[in-house]
CSV table of C-alpha atoms in Angstrom, one decimal:
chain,number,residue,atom,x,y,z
A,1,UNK,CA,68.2,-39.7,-45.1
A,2,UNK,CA,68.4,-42.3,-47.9
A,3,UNK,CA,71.9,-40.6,-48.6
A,4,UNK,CA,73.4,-42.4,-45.6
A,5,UNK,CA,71.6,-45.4,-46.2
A,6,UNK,CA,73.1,-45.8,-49.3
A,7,UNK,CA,77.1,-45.5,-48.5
A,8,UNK,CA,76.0,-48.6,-45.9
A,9,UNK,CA,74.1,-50.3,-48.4
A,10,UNK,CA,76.3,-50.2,-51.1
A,11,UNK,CA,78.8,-53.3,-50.2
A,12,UNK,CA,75.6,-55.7,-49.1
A,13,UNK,CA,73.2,-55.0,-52.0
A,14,UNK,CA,70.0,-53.7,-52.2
A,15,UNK,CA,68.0,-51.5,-49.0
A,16,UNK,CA,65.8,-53.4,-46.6
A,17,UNK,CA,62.1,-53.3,-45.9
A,18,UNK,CA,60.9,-50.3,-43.7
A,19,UNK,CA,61.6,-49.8,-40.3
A,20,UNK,CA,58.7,-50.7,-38.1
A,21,UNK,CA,56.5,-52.7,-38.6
A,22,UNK,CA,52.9,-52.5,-40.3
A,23,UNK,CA,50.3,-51.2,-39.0
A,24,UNK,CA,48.9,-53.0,-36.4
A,25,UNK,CA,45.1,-54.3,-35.5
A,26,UNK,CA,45.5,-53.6,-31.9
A,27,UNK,CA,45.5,-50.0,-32.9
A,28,UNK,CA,42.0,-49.8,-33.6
A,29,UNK,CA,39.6,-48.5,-31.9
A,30,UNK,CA,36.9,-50.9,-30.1
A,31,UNK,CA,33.9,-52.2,-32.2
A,32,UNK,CA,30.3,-50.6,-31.4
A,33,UNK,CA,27.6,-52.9,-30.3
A,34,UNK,CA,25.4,-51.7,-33.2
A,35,UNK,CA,25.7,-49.4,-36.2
A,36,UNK,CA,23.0,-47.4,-38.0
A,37,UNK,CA,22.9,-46.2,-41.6
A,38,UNK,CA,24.9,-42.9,-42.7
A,39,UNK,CA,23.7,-39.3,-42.5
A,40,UNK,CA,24.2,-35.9,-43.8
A,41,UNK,CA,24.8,-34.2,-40.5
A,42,UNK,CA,27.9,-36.3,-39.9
A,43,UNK,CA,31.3,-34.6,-40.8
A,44,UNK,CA,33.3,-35.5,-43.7
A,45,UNK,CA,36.4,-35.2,-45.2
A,46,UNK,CA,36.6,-32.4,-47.9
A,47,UNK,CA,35.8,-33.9,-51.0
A,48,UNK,CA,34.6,-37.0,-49.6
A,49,UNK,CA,31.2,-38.9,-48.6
A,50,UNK,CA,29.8,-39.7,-45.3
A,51,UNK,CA,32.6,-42.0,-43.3
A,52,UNK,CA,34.9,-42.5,-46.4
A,53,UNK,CA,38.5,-42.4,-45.6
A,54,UNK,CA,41.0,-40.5,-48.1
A,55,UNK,CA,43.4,-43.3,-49.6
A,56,UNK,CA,47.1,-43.6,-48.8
A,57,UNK,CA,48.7,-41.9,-51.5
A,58,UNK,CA,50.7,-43.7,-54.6
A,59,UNK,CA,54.4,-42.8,-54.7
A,60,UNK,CA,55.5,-40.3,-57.9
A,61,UNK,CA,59.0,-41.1,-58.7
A,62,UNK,CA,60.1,-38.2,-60.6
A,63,UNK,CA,60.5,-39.1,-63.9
A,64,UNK,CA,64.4,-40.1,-64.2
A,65,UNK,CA,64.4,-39.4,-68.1
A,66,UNK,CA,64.7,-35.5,-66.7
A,67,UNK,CA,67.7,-35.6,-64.3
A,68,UNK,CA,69.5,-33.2,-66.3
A,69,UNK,CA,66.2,-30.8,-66.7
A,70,UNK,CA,65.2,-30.9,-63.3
A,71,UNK,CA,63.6,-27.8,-60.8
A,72,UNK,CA,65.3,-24.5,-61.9
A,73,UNK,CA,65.1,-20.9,-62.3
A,74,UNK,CA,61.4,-20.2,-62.5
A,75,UNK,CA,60.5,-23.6,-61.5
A,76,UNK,CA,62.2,-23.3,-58.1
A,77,UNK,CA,61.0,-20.8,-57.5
A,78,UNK,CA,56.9,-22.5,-58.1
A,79,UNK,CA,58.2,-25.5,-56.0
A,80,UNK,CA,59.6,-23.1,-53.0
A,81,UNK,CA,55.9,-20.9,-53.4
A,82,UNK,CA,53.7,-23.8,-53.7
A,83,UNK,CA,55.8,-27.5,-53.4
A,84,UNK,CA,54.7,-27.8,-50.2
A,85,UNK,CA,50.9,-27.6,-50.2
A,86,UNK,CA,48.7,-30.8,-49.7
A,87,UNK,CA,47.9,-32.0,-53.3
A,88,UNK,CA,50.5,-29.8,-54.7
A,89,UNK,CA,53.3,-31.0,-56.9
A,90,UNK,CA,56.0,-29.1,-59.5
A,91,UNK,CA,57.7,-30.7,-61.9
A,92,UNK,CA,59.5,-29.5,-65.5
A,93,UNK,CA,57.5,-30.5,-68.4
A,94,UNK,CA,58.7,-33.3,-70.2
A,95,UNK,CA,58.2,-32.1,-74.4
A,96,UNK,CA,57.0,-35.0,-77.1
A,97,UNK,CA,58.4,-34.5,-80.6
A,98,UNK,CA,56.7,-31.3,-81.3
A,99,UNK,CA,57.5,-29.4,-78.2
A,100,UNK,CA,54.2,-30.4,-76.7
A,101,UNK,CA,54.2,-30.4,-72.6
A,102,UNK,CA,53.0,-34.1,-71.9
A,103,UNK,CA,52.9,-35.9,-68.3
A,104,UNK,CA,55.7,-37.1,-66.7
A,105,UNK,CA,56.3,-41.2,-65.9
A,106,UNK,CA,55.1,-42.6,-62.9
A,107,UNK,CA,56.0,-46.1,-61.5
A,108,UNK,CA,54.6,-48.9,-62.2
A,109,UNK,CA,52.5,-50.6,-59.9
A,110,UNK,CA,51.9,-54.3,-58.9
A,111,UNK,CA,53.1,-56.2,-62.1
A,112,UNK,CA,57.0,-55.9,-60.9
A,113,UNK,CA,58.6,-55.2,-64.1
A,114,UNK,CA,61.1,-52.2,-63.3
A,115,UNK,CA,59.2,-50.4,-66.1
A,116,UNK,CA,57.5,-47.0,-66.1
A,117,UNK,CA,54.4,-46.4,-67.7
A,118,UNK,CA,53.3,-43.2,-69.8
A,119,UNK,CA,49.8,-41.7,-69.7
A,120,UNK,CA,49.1,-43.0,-73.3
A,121,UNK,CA,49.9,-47.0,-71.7
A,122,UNK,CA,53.2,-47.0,-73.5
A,123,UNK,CA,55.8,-48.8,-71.3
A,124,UNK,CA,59.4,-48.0,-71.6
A,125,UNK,CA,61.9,-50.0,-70.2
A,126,UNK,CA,65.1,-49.0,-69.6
A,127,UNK,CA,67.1,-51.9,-69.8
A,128,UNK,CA,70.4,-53.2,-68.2
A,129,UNK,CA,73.8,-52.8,-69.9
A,130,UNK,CA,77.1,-51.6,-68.6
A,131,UNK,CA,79.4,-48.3,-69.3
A,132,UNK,CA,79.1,-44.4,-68.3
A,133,UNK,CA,77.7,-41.7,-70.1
A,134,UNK,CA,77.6,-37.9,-69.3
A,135,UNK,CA,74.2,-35.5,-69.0
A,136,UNK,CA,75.5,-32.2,-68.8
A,137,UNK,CA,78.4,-32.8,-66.9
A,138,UNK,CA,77.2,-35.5,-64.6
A,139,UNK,CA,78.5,-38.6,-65.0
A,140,UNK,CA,76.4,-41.9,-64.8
A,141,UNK,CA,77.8,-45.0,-64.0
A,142,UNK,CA,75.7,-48.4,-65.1
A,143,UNK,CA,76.5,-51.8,-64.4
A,144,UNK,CA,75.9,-54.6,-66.8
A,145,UNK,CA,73.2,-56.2,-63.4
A,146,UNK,CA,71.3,-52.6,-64.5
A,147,UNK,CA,72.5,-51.1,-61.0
A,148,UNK,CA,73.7,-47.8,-61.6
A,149,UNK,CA,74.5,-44.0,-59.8
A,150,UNK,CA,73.9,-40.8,-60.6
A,151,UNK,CA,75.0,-37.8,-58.7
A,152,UNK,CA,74.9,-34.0,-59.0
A,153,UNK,CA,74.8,-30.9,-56.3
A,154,UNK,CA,71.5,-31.7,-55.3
A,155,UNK,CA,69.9,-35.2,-56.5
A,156,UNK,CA,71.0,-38.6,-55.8
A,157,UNK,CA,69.6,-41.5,-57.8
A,158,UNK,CA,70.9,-45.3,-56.7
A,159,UNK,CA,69.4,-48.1,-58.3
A,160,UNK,CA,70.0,-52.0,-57.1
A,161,UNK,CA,69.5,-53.5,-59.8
A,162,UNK,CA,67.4,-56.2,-58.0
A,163,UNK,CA,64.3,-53.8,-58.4
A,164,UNK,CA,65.0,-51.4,-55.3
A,165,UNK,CA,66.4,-47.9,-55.3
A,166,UNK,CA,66.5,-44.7,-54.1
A,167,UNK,CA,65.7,-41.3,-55.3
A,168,UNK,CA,66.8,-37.7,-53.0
A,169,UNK,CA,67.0,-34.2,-54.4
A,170,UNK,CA,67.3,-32.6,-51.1
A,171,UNK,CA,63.6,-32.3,-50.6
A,172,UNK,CA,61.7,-35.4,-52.0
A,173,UNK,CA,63.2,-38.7,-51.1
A,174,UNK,CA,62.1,-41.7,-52.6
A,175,UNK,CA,63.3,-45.9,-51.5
A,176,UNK,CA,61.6,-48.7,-53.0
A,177,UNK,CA,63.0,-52.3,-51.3
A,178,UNK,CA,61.9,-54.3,-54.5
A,179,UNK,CA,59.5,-56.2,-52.3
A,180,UNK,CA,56.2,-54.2,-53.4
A,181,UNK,CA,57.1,-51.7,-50.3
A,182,UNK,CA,59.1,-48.2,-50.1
A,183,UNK,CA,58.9,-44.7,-49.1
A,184,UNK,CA,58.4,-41.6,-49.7
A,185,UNK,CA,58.8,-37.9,-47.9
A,186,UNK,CA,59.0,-34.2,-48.6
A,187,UNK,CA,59.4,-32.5,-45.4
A,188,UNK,CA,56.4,-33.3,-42.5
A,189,UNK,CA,54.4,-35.5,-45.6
A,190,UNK,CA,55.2,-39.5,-45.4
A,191,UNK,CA,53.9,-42.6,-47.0
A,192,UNK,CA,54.8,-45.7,-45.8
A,193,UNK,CA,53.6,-49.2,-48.2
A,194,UNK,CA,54.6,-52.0,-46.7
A,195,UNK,CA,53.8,-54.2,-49.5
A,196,UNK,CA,51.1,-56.3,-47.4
A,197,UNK,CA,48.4,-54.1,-48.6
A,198,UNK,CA,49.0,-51.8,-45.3
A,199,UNK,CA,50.5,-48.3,-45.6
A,200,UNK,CA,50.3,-45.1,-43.9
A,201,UNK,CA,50.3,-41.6,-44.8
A,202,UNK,CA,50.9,-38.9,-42.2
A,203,UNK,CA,51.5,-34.8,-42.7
A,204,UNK,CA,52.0,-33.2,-39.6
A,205,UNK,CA,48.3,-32.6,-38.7
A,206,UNK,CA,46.4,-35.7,-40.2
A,207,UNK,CA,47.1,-39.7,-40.6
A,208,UNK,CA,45.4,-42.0,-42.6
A,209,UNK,CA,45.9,-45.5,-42.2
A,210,UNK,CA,45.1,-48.8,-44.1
A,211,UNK,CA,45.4,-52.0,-41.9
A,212,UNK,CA,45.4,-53.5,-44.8
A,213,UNK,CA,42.4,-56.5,-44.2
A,214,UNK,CA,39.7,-53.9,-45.1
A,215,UNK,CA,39.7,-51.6,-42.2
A,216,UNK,CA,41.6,-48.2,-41.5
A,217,UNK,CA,41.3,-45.0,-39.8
A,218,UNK,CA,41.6,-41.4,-40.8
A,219,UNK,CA,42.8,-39.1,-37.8
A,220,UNK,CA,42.6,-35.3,-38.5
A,221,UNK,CA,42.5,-32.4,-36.2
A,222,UNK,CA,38.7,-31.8,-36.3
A,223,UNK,CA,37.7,-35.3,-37.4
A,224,UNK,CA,38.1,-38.9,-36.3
A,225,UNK,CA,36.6,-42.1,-38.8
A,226,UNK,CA,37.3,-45.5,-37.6
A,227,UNK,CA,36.5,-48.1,-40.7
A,228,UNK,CA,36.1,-51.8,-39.0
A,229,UNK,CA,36.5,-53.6,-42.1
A,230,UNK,CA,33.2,-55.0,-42.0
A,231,UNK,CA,31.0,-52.5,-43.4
A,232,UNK,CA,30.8,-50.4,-40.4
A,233,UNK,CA,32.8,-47.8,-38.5
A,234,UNK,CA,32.4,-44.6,-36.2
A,235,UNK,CA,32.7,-41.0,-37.4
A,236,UNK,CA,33.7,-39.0,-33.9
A,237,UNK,CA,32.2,-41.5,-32.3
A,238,UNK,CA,29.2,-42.3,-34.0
A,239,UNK,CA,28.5,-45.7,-35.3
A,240,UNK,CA,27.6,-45.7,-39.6
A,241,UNK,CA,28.1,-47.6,-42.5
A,242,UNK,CA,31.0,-47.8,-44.4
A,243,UNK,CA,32.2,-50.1,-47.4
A,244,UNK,CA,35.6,-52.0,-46.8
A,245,UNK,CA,39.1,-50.5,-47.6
A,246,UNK,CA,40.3,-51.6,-50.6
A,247,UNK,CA,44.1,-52.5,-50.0
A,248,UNK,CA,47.0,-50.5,-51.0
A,249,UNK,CA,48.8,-51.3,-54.2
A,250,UNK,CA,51.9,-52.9,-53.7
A,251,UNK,CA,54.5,-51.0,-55.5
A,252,UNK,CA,56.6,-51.9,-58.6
A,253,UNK,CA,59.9,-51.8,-59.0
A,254,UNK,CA,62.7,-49.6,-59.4
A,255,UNK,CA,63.6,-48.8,-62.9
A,256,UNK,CA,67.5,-49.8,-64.0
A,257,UNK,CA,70.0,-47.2,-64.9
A,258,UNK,CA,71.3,-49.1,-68.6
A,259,UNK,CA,69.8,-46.8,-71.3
A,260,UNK,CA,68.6,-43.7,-69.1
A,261,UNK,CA,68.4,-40.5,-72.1
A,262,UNK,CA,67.7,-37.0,-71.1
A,263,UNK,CA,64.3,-35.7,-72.5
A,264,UNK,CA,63.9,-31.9,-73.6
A,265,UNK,CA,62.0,-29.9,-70.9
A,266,UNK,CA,60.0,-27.3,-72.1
A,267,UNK,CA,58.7,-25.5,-69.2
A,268,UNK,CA,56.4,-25.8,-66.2
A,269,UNK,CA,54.1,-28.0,-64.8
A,270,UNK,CA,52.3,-27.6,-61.7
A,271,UNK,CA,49.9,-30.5,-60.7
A,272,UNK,CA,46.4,-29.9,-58.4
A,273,UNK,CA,45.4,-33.1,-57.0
A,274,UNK,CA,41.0,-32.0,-57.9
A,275,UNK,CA,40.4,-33.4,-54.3
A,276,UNK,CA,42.1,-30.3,-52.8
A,277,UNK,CA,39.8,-28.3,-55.4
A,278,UNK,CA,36.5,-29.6,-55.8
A,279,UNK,CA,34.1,-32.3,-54.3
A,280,UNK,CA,33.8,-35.6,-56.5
A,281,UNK,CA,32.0,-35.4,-59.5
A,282,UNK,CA,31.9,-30.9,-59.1
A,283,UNK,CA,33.0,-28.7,-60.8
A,284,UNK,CA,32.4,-25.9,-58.7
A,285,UNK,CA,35.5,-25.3,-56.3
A,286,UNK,CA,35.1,-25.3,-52.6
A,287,UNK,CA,35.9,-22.4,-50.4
A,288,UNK,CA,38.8,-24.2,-48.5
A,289,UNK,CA,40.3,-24.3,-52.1
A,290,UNK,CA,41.1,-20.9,-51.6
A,291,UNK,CA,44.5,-20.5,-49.9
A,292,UNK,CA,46.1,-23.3,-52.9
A,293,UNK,CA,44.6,-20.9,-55.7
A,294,UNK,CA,45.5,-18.0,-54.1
A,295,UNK,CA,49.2,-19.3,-53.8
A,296,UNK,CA,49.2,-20.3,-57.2
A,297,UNK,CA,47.9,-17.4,-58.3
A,298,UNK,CA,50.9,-15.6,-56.9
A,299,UNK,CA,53.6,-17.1,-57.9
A,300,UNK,CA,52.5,-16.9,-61.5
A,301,UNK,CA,50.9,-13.9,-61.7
A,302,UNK,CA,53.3,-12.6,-64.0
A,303,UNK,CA,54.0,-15.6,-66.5
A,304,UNK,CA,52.6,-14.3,-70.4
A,305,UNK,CA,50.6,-17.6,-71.3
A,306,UNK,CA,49.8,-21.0,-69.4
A,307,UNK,CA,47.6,-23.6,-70.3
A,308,UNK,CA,45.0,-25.3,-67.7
A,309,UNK,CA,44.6,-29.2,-68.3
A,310,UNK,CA,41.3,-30.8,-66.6
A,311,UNK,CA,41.6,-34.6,-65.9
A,312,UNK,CA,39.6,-37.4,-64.6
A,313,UNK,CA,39.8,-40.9,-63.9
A,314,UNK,CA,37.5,-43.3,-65.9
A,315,UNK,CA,34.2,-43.6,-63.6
A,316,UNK,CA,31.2,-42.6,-65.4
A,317,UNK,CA,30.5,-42.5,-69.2
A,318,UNK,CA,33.4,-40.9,-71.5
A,319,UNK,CA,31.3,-38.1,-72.1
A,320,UNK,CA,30.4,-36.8,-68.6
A,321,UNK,CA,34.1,-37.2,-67.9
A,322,UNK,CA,34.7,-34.8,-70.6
A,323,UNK,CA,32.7,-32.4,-69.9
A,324,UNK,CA,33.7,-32.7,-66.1
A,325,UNK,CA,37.3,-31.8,-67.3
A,326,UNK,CA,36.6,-29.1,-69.5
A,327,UNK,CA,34.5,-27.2,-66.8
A,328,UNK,CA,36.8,-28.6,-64.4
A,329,UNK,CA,39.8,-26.2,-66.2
A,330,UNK,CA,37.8,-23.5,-66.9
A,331,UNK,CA,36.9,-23.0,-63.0
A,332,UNK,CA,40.7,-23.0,-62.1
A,333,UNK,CA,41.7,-20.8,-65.0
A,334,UNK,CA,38.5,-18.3,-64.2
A,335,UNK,CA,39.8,-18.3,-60.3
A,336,UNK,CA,43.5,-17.8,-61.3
A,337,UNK,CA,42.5,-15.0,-63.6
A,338,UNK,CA,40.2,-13.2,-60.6
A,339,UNK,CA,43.2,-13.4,-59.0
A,340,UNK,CA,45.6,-11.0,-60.8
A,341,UNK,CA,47.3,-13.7,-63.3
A,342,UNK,CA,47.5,-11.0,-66.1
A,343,UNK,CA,48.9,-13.8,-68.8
A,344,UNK,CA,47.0,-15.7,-71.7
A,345,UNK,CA,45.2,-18.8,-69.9
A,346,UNK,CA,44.0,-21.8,-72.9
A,347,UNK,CA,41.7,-24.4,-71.4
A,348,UNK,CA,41.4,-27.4,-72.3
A,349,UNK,CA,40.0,-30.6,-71.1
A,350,UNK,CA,41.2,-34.3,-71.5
A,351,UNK,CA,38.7,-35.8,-69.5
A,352,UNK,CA,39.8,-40.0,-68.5
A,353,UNK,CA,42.2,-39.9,-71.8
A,354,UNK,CA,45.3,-39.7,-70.3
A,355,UNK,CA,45.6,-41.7,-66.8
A,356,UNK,CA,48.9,-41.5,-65.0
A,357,UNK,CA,47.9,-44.2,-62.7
A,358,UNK,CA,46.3,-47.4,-62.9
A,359,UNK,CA,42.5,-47.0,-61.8
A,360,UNK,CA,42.1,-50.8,-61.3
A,361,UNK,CA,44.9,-53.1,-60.5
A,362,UNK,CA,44.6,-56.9,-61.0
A,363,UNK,CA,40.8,-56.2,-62.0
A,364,UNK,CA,40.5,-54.2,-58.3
A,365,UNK,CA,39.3,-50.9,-58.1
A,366,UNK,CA,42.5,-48.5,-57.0
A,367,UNK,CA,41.1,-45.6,-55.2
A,368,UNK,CA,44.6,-43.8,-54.8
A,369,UNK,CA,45.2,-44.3,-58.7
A,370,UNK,CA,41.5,-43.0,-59.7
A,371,UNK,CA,42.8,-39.7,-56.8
A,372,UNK,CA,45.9,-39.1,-58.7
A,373,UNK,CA,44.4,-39.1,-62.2
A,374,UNK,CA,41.7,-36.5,-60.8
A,375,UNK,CA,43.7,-33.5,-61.2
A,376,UNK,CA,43.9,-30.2,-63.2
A,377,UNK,CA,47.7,-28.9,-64.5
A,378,UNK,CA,49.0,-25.7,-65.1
A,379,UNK,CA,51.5,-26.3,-68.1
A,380,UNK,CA,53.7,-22.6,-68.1
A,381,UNK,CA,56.1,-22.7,-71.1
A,382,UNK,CA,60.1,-22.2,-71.1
């Protein structure tokens, strides 16, 4: 747990990397003695071509403007229904200046700066400084290095100040080691970046893992791809095609604790990654989307009024992306609506205008930043 990591890390700075090490090449199966060009008839990933393999995921820090608006009442009561599903994620809904439900941060990736960055590309950086101030109660303690504490009943938040920290509310922990690697877990889900462009993600039934020089594997129940790194790879067995792994992102830093404000909250949001939904570029949803709507469904069945947000990341043309959005949120809000949600649904679409990820880094394409800005939300208001 990171909170007994951090009593022993307090008195000898910041935490170290991550235990084991990274992924290694021995791991991998043995190379083919010939490969052939994909087809059709072999098995895929949901929502994926022929022999691609699913990127490790990019951390979400919850966004540490909202400590003192975090999960409760209704919104517990979401996470507890629906927190757990793959591509699932509650959050309270951060409120802009008119009361309007915009994104939460997300960490920065790759430049190192401790920042955070909003979905309009507005950084905000919160600074060093010394003192203590209260949010609701809770007192925060900062240090003039920008290392700082906060503690409640349920979340503890400790940063370095040398750019690693640690996030726990009791059911997502988060450590970054300011070296471009961390971790992150919510009960059998893990990510592991080591920061070498290697990572692995692992949720009780399936692993995915980037070695880092191009090749990786994907190990599911029913489905087995081995990517050599060299444009080809076996699916079950069966030697294809396949382009190179781009590496994983290393990640950026943890923000300092010198001019942390609390931000209104102004209601729920509940975040569908659109590769649990739909395949890429569809808008029609696929049948093993069923069990995530119908638990969604569910739990707000009774709510008076939500609004469904389509979003996609910026392949294509502005205009398809648009339109993919807008249908995107209408599928989701017809399905939620067939299934007993009673309340007002507004659509709308935002198609690749509001990013909460990088989709390139450095000028490289980011596959796991494109993944998490592909998504529809559910924004339920206080």
């Amino acid at each position: 747990m990171i909170l007994a990591a951090t009593a022993a890390l307090t008195a000898c700075g910041g935490p170290t990397t991550p235990e084991g090490d990274a992924p290694s090449r021995t791991a991998r199966a043995s190379r083919p003695s010939a490969t052939s060009t994909p087809t059709p008839t072999l098995p895929v990933v949901a929502g994926y071509d022929v022999g691609e393999i699913p990127p490790v995921p990019l951390f979400v820090l919850p966004d540490l403007g909202m400590l003192d608006a975090s999960l409760a009442g209704f919104a517990v009561t979401v996470d507890d229904a629906v927190g757990d599903l793959p591509g699932v994620r509650v959050e309270p809904a951060r409120c802009d200046a008119q009361g309007i439900a915009s994104p939460g941060a997300l960490l920065a990736y790759g430049d190192g700066s401790g920042t955070l960055t909003g979905p309009d590309g507005t950084v905000v950086n919160y600074g060093d400084g010394s003192g203590s101030y209260t949010l609701n109660g809770t007192t925060v303690t900062v240090y003039g290095d920008g290392s700082g504490t906060y503690s409640d009943a349920t979340t503890t938040v400790v940063s370095y100040g040398d750019g690693s920290g640690s996030y726990d509310d009791g059911t997502t922990s988060v450590t970054l080691y300011g070296d471009g690697s961390g971790t992150w877990a919510r009960g059998e889900r893990t990510i592991t970046n080591y920061g070498d462009g290697s990572g692995t993600y692992a949720d009780g039934a399936t692993t995915i893992t980037n070695y880092g020089d191009g090749s990786g594997l994907y190990d599911g129940p029913d489905l087995t791809i081995v990517n050599h790194g060299d444009g080809s790879g076996l699916v079950d067995g069966i030697p294809t095609d396949m382009p190179e792994l781009p590496p994983v992102p290393r990640l950026g830093s943890f923000p300092s604790m010198g001019v942390l404000a609390p931000v209104p909250s102004c209601g729920t949001r509940v975040v569908l990654d659109a590769a649990v939904l739909f395949d890429f570029g569809s808008h029609a949803l696929r049948p093993d989307a069923t069990a995530t709507l119908d638990a969604v469904a569910q739990v707000l069945a009774t709510v008076p009024a939500a609004r469904v947000e389509g979003h996609t990341d910026a392949v294509s043309s502005h205009e398809l992306n648009q339109a993919l959005s807008e249908r995107r949120a209408d599928a989701v809000a017809a399905a939620l609506a067939d299934r007993g949600m009673t309340g007002s649904l507004e659509t709308t679409g935002f198609g690749e205008t509001r990013p909460v990820a990088p989709n390139e880094v450095d000028g490289v394409d980011d596959p796991a930043g494109r993944q998490l800005n592909r998504r529809v939300e559910i924004v339920v208001p206080s």
